GROMACS .gro file of C-alpha atoms in nm:
model
  281
    1UNK     CA    1  -1.613  -7.586   6.235
    2UNK     CA    2  -1.626  -7.213   6.281
    3UNK     CA    3  -1.932  -7.054   6.440
    4UNK     CA    4  -1.815  -6.693   6.414
    5UNK     CA    5  -2.082  -6.438   6.330
    6UNK     CA    6  -2.036  -6.304   5.977
    7UNK     CA    7  -1.929  -5.941   5.955
    8UNK     CA    8  -2.202  -5.714   5.826
    9UNK     CA    9  -2.110  -5.437   5.587
   10UNK     CA   10  -2.095  -5.093   5.747
   11UNK     CA   11  -2.400  -4.881   5.678
   12UNK     CA   12  -2.370  -4.544   5.514
   13UNK     CA   13  -2.307  -4.258   5.759
   14UNK     CA   14  -2.612  -4.050   5.844
   15UNK     CA   15  -2.666  -3.720   5.672
   16UNK     CA   16  -2.527  -3.420   5.862
   17UNK     CA   17  -2.878  -3.282   5.901
   18UNK     CA   18  -3.062  -3.600   6.004
   19UNK     CA   19  -3.270  -3.493   6.305
   20UNK     CA   20  -3.252  -3.672   6.632
   21UNK     CA   21  -3.555  -3.817   6.801
   22UNK     CA   22  -3.793  -3.530   6.875
   23UNK     CA   23  -3.813  -3.540   7.251
   24UNK     CA   24  -3.800  -3.245   7.483
   25UNK     CA   25  -3.454  -3.331   7.612
   26UNK     CA   26  -3.234  -3.030   7.687
   27UNK     CA   27  -2.965  -2.960   7.940
   28UNK     CA   28  -3.155  -2.776   8.217
   29UNK     CA   29  -2.847  -2.571   8.313
   30UNK     CA   30  -2.807  -2.457   7.952
   31UNK     CA   31  -3.173  -2.352   7.937
   32UNK     CA   32  -3.148  -2.170   8.270
   33UNK     CA   33  -2.834  -1.989   8.154
   34UNK     CA   34  -3.008  -1.877   7.833
   35UNK     CA   35  -3.315  -1.761   8.027
   36UNK     CA   36  -3.095  -1.575   8.275
   37UNK     CA   37  -2.923  -1.392   7.989
   38UNK     CA   38  -3.259  -1.292   7.842
   39UNK     CA   39  -3.387  -1.167   8.179
   40UNK     CA   40  -3.068  -0.971   8.254
   41UNK     CA   41  -3.071  -0.816   7.908
   42UNK     CA   42  -3.434  -0.708   7.949
   43UNK     CA   43  -3.356  -0.544   8.283
   44UNK     CA   44  -3.057  -0.361   8.136
   45UNK     CA   45  -3.250  -0.252   7.826
   46UNK     CA   46  -3.542  -0.130   8.038
   47UNK     CA   47  -3.313   0.093   8.241
   48UNK     CA   48  -3.125   0.238   7.944
   49UNK     CA   49  -3.407   0.285   7.689
   50UNK     CA   50  -3.711   0.375   7.900
   51UNK     CA   51  -3.712   0.733   7.767
   52UNK     CA   52  -3.610   0.658   7.408
   53UNK     CA   53  -3.965   0.603   7.276
   54UNK     CA   54  -4.213   0.857   7.420
   55UNK     CA   55  -4.519   0.689   7.569
   56UNK     CA   56  -4.380   0.336   7.533
   57UNK     CA   57  -4.103   0.267   7.787
   58UNK     CA   58  -4.118  -0.109   7.714
   59UNK     CA   59  -4.077  -0.079   7.336
   60UNK     CA   60  -3.729  -0.228   7.322
   61UNK     CA   61  -3.796  -0.470   7.609
   62UNK     CA   62  -4.086  -0.628   7.420
   63UNK     CA   63  -3.869  -0.668   7.112
   64UNK     CA   64  -3.594  -0.826   7.319
   65UNK     CA   65  -3.840  -1.077   7.468
   66UNK     CA   66  -3.962  -1.171   7.120
   67UNK     CA   67  -3.604  -1.220   6.999
   68UNK     CA   68  -3.529  -1.425   7.310
   69UNK     CA   69  -3.824  -1.659   7.245
   70UNK     CA   70  -3.716  -1.706   6.883
   71UNK     CA   71  -3.361  -1.775   6.997
   72UNK     CA   72  -3.472  -2.038   7.248
   73UNK     CA   73  -3.684  -2.212   6.984
   74UNK     CA   74  -3.389  -2.212   6.743
   75UNK     CA   75  -3.166  -2.348   7.018
   76UNK     CA   76  -3.403  -2.640   7.070
   77UNK     CA   77  -3.439  -2.707   6.697
   78UNK     CA   78  -3.063  -2.704   6.635
   79UNK     CA   79  -3.002  -2.927   6.939
   80UNK     CA   80  -3.201  -3.199   6.759
   81UNK     CA   81  -2.936  -3.216   6.486
   82UNK     CA   82  -2.617  -3.419   6.507
   83UNK     CA   83  -2.366  -3.140   6.553
   84UNK     CA   84  -2.070  -3.375   6.507
   85UNK     CA   85  -2.164  -3.409   6.141
   86UNK     CA   86  -2.147  -3.035   6.077
   87UNK     CA   87  -1.779  -3.064   5.990
   88UNK     CA   88  -1.886  -3.227   5.663
   89UNK     CA   89  -2.053  -2.896   5.579
   90UNK     CA   90  -1.745  -2.686   5.656
   91UNK     CA   91  -1.705  -2.569   5.296
   92UNK     CA   92  -2.072  -2.470   5.276
   93UNK     CA   93  -2.049  -2.295   5.613
   94UNK     CA   94  -1.735  -2.105   5.514
   95UNK     CA   95  -1.889  -2.006   5.182
   96UNK     CA   96  -2.199  -1.879   5.363
   97UNK     CA   97  -1.974  -1.680   5.598
   98UNK     CA   98  -1.786  -1.508   5.315
   99UNK     CA   99  -2.098  -1.461   5.101
  100UNK     CA  100  -2.301  -1.299   5.379
  101UNK     CA  101  -2.023  -1.052   5.461
  102UNK     CA  102  -1.968  -0.962   5.094
  103UNK     CA  103  -2.344  -0.915   5.057
  104UNK     CA  104  -2.324  -0.623   5.300
  105UNK     CA  105  -2.126  -0.411   5.054
  106UNK     CA  106  -2.405  -0.435   4.797
  107UNK     CA  107  -2.720  -0.428   5.011
  108UNK     CA  108  -2.636  -0.241   5.330
  109UNK     CA  109  -2.697   0.131   5.373
  110UNK     CA  110  -2.407   0.335   5.506
  111UNK     CA  111  -2.465   0.450   5.864
  112UNK     CA  112  -2.211   0.680   6.028
  113UNK     CA  113  -1.957   0.595   5.760
  114UNK     CA  114  -1.982   0.215   5.778
  115UNK     CA  115  -2.185  -0.058   5.608
  116UNK     CA  116  -2.276  -0.329   5.857
  117UNK     CA  117  -2.652  -0.377   5.861
  118UNK     CA  118  -2.894  -0.521   5.606
  119UNK     CA  119  -3.249  -0.395   5.651
  120UNK     CA  120  -3.528  -0.657   5.644
  121UNK     CA  121  -3.904  -0.616   5.702
  122UNK     CA  122  -3.869  -0.757   6.054
  123UNK     CA  123  -3.531  -0.643   6.180
  124UNK     CA  124  -3.190  -0.508   6.085
  125UNK     CA  125  -2.951  -0.796   6.025
  126UNK     CA  126  -2.575  -0.775   6.081
  127UNK     CA  127  -2.408  -1.065   5.895
  128UNK     CA  128  -2.078  -1.022   6.079
  129UNK     CA  129  -2.252  -1.120   6.405
  130UNK     CA  130  -2.381  -1.445   6.256
  131UNK     CA  131  -2.036  -1.480   6.103
  132UNK     CA  132  -1.886  -1.529   6.450
  133UNK     CA  133  -2.073  -1.859   6.480
  134UNK     CA  134  -2.013  -1.962   6.119
  135UNK     CA  135  -1.641  -1.894   6.157
  136UNK     CA  136  -1.614  -2.121   6.461
  137UNK     CA  137  -1.811  -2.402   6.293
  138UNK     CA  138  -1.615  -2.383   5.966
  139UNK     CA  139  -1.267  -2.356   6.117
  140UNK     CA  140  -1.346  -2.631   6.368
  141UNK     CA  141  -1.425  -2.861   6.077
  142UNK     CA  142  -1.098  -2.777   5.903
  143UNK     CA  143  -0.897  -2.831   6.222
  144UNK     CA  144  -1.064  -3.165   6.304
  145UNK     CA  145  -0.984  -3.295   5.957
  146UNK     CA  146  -0.618  -3.207   6.016
  147UNK     CA  147  -0.572  -3.317   6.377
  148UNK     CA  148  -0.283  -3.545   6.283
  149UNK     CA  149  -0.105  -3.246   6.136
  150UNK     CA  150  -0.208  -3.001   6.409
  151UNK     CA  151   0.156  -2.933   6.493
  152UNK     CA  152   0.260  -2.849   6.139
  153UNK     CA  153   0.323  -2.498   6.015
  154UNK     CA  154   0.106  -2.566   5.710
  155UNK     CA  155  -0.202  -2.636   5.923
  156UNK     CA  156  -0.152  -2.325   6.138
  157UNK     CA  157  -0.091  -2.110   5.830
  158UNK     CA  158  -0.400  -2.241   5.651
  159UNK     CA  159  -0.627  -2.189   5.952
  160UNK     CA  160  -0.494  -1.836   6.006
  161UNK     CA  161  -0.543  -1.755   5.637
  162UNK     CA  162  -0.901  -1.885   5.648
  163UNK     CA  163  -0.962  -1.669   5.956
  164UNK     CA  164  -0.798  -1.357   5.814
  165UNK     CA  165  -1.004  -1.350   5.492
  166UNK     CA  166  -1.337  -1.273   5.669
  167UNK     CA  167  -1.146  -1.056   5.918
  168UNK     CA  168  -1.022  -0.826   5.642
  169UNK     CA  169  -1.368  -0.813   5.482
  170UNK     CA  170  -1.526  -0.707   5.811
  171UNK     CA  171  -1.251  -0.451   5.869
  172UNK     CA  172  -1.329  -0.302   5.528
  173UNK     CA  173  -1.690  -0.223   5.634
  174UNK     CA  174  -1.524  -0.079   5.858
  175UNK     CA  175  -1.581  -0.269   6.185
  176UNK     CA  176  -1.258  -0.296   6.379
  177UNK     CA  177  -1.416  -0.442   6.694
  178UNK     CA  178  -1.578  -0.740   6.523
  179UNK     CA  179  -1.268  -0.807   6.313
  180UNK     CA  180  -1.062  -0.832   6.633
  181UNK     CA  181  -1.315  -1.085   6.765
  182UNK     CA  182  -1.258  -1.292   6.451
  183UNK     CA  183  -0.881  -1.290   6.510
  184UNK     CA  184  -0.919  -1.388   6.875
  185UNK     CA  185  -1.164  -1.665   6.782
  186UNK     CA  186  -0.922  -1.804   6.524
  187UNK     CA  187  -0.637  -1.806   6.776
  188UNK     CA  188  -0.860  -1.975   7.035
  189UNK     CA  189  -0.946  -2.252   6.789
  190UNK     CA  190  -0.577  -2.305   6.714
  191UNK     CA  191  -0.513  -2.331   7.088
  192UNK     CA  192  -0.789  -2.587   7.133
  193UNK     CA  193  -0.660  -2.769   6.825
  194UNK     CA  194  -0.323  -2.814   7.001
  195UNK     CA  195  -0.110  -2.585   6.786
  196UNK     CA  196   0.241  -2.566   6.938
  197UNK     CA  197   0.347  -2.264   7.141
  198UNK     CA  198   0.622  -2.173   6.897
  199UNK     CA  199   0.352  -2.105   6.637
  200UNK     CA  200   0.177  -1.863   6.874
  201UNK     CA  201   0.510  -1.691   6.941
  202UNK     CA  202   0.560  -1.648   6.567
  203UNK     CA  203   0.205  -1.517   6.526
  204UNK     CA  204   0.261  -1.270   6.813
  205UNK     CA  205   0.569  -1.131   6.641
  206UNK     CA  206   0.386  -1.104   6.309
  207UNK     CA  207   0.093  -0.935   6.484
  208UNK     CA  208   0.323  -0.681   6.649
  209UNK     CA  209   0.483  -0.605   6.312
  210UNK     CA  210   0.139  -0.563   6.152
  211UNK     CA  211   0.026  -0.324   6.427
  212UNK     CA  212   0.345  -0.120   6.394
  213UNK     CA  213   0.294  -0.097   6.018
  214UNK     CA  214  -0.073   0.002   6.052
  215UNK     CA  215  -0.023   0.262   6.325
  216UNK     CA  216   0.322   0.404   6.252
  217UNK     CA  217   0.506   0.307   5.935
  218UNK     CA  218   0.229   0.320   5.675
  219UNK     CA  219   0.066   0.644   5.806
  220UNK     CA  220   0.412   0.805   5.800
  221UNK     CA  221   0.436   0.708   5.433
  222UNK     CA  222   0.094   0.858   5.362
  223UNK     CA  223  -0.100   0.529   5.358
  224UNK     CA  224  -0.391   0.529   5.604
  225UNK     CA  225  -0.484   0.171   5.696
  226UNK     CA  226  -0.717   0.260   5.982
  227UNK     CA  227  -0.979   0.531   5.998
  228UNK     CA  228  -0.889   0.830   6.221
  229UNK     CA  229  -1.159   0.742   6.474
  230UNK     CA  230  -1.024   0.385   6.495
  231UNK     CA  231  -0.676   0.515   6.575
  232UNK     CA  232  -0.828   0.746   6.838
  233UNK     CA  233  -1.007   0.453   7.001
  234UNK     CA  234  -0.689   0.249   7.020
  235UNK     CA  235  -0.480   0.532   7.162
  236UNK     CA  236  -0.751   0.629   7.412
  237UNK     CA  237  -0.773   0.267   7.528
  238UNK     CA  238  -0.396   0.243   7.576
  239UNK     CA  239  -0.362   0.589   7.736
  240UNK     CA  240  -0.704   0.683   7.883
  241UNK     CA  241  -0.563   0.943   8.123
  242UNK     CA  242  -0.412   1.141   7.835
  243UNK     CA  243  -0.742   1.176   7.648
  244UNK     CA  244  -1.010   1.423   7.757
  245UNK     CA  245  -1.220   1.474   7.444
  246UNK     CA  246  -1.470   1.261   7.255
  247UNK     CA  247  -1.211   0.987   7.199
  248UNK     CA  248  -1.215   0.894   7.568
  249UNK     CA  249  -1.584   0.964   7.626
  250UNK     CA  250  -1.686   0.606   7.704
  251UNK     CA  251  -1.400   0.548   7.948
  252UNK     CA  252  -1.483   0.873   8.128
  253UNK     CA  253  -1.852   0.793   8.157
  254UNK     CA  254  -1.772   0.441   8.279
  255UNK     CA  255  -1.560   0.581   8.562
  256UNK     CA  256  -1.832   0.828   8.658
  257UNK     CA  257  -2.097   0.554   8.658
  258UNK     CA  258  -1.884   0.323   8.874
  259UNK     CA  259  -1.799   0.604   9.113
  260UNK     CA  260  -2.161   0.719   9.152
  261UNK     CA  261  -2.270   0.364   9.231
  262UNK     CA  262  -2.024   0.338   9.522
  263UNK     CA  263  -2.030  -0.003   9.698
  264UNK     CA  264  -2.395  -0.107   9.661
  265UNK     CA  265  -2.491   0.057   9.332
  266UNK     CA  266  -2.777   0.293   9.251
  267UNK     CA  267  -3.012   0.041   9.091
  268UNK     CA  268  -3.139   0.025   8.736
  269UNK     CA  269  -3.405   0.291   8.780
  270UNK     CA  270  -3.168   0.539   8.944
  271UNK     CA  271  -2.869   0.512   8.712
  272UNK     CA  272  -2.719   0.855   8.656
  273UNK     CA  273  -2.559   0.815   8.315
  274UNK     CA  274  -2.863   0.655   8.151
  275UNK     CA  275  -3.118   0.878   8.323
  276UNK     CA  276  -2.933   1.193   8.221
  277UNK     CA  277  -2.868   1.067   7.865
  278UNK     CA  278  -2.490   1.057   7.893
  279UNK     CA  279  -2.465   0.721   7.719
  280UNK     CA  280  -2.351   0.725   7.354
  281UNK     CA  281  -2.598   0.615   7.090
   0.00000   0.00000   0.00000
């Protein structure tokens, strides 16, 4: 006579947003790291913006502290959620990523030739910055669902395509720096997702061809892919010693700041480039 315990039917999986038990349980090292970043940012902001608002040298520091407190509270609230279930929301996350970037073209005001910021009553919001997190969450969900096919060309191609769509939208704002971050983030996720090296070699070749087209072939044919200032930034980064004008301004000021600090540094309050207003806006 069998005495085996009957098998109970599996319960439905919890909702992706079911909160965990509300206890103050956080990784102390993670909290200390976040606090250290806030403190360091406040010190840096104090030294570089003390003269920006007459009569209120702590104007930007106070705002940074407020943002830091809000960020820490959000960190705690999100830590109560089961992050492993977020992959079930990958389509929603990706849609929010694309929608927020597209929203910029209709709501943002052009500043210095680019549309990046949406003005709100409390702060200026840059969707492409939030998009960095949304991109990682969404693509991670897609990769996890295809782990068995991580070595296939189809998986690599799909992930790259999903990463390039928001990249091109951000580049159209135009924001070359953030779009490059999107590309690097996508490649990093493919690396973590165990994509084979031959795929990265193929992507490197395709990337080199794309750069050659954007910088040489298409401009020679009269098609400007990049803005002139973007081309100047790239060339000044690759050949800083050959550039002496505005294109290499930041590299020049960085060298002067490092040289004036010598071995021990001048301290935040005695920084030459910030005190003499040599930093770009």
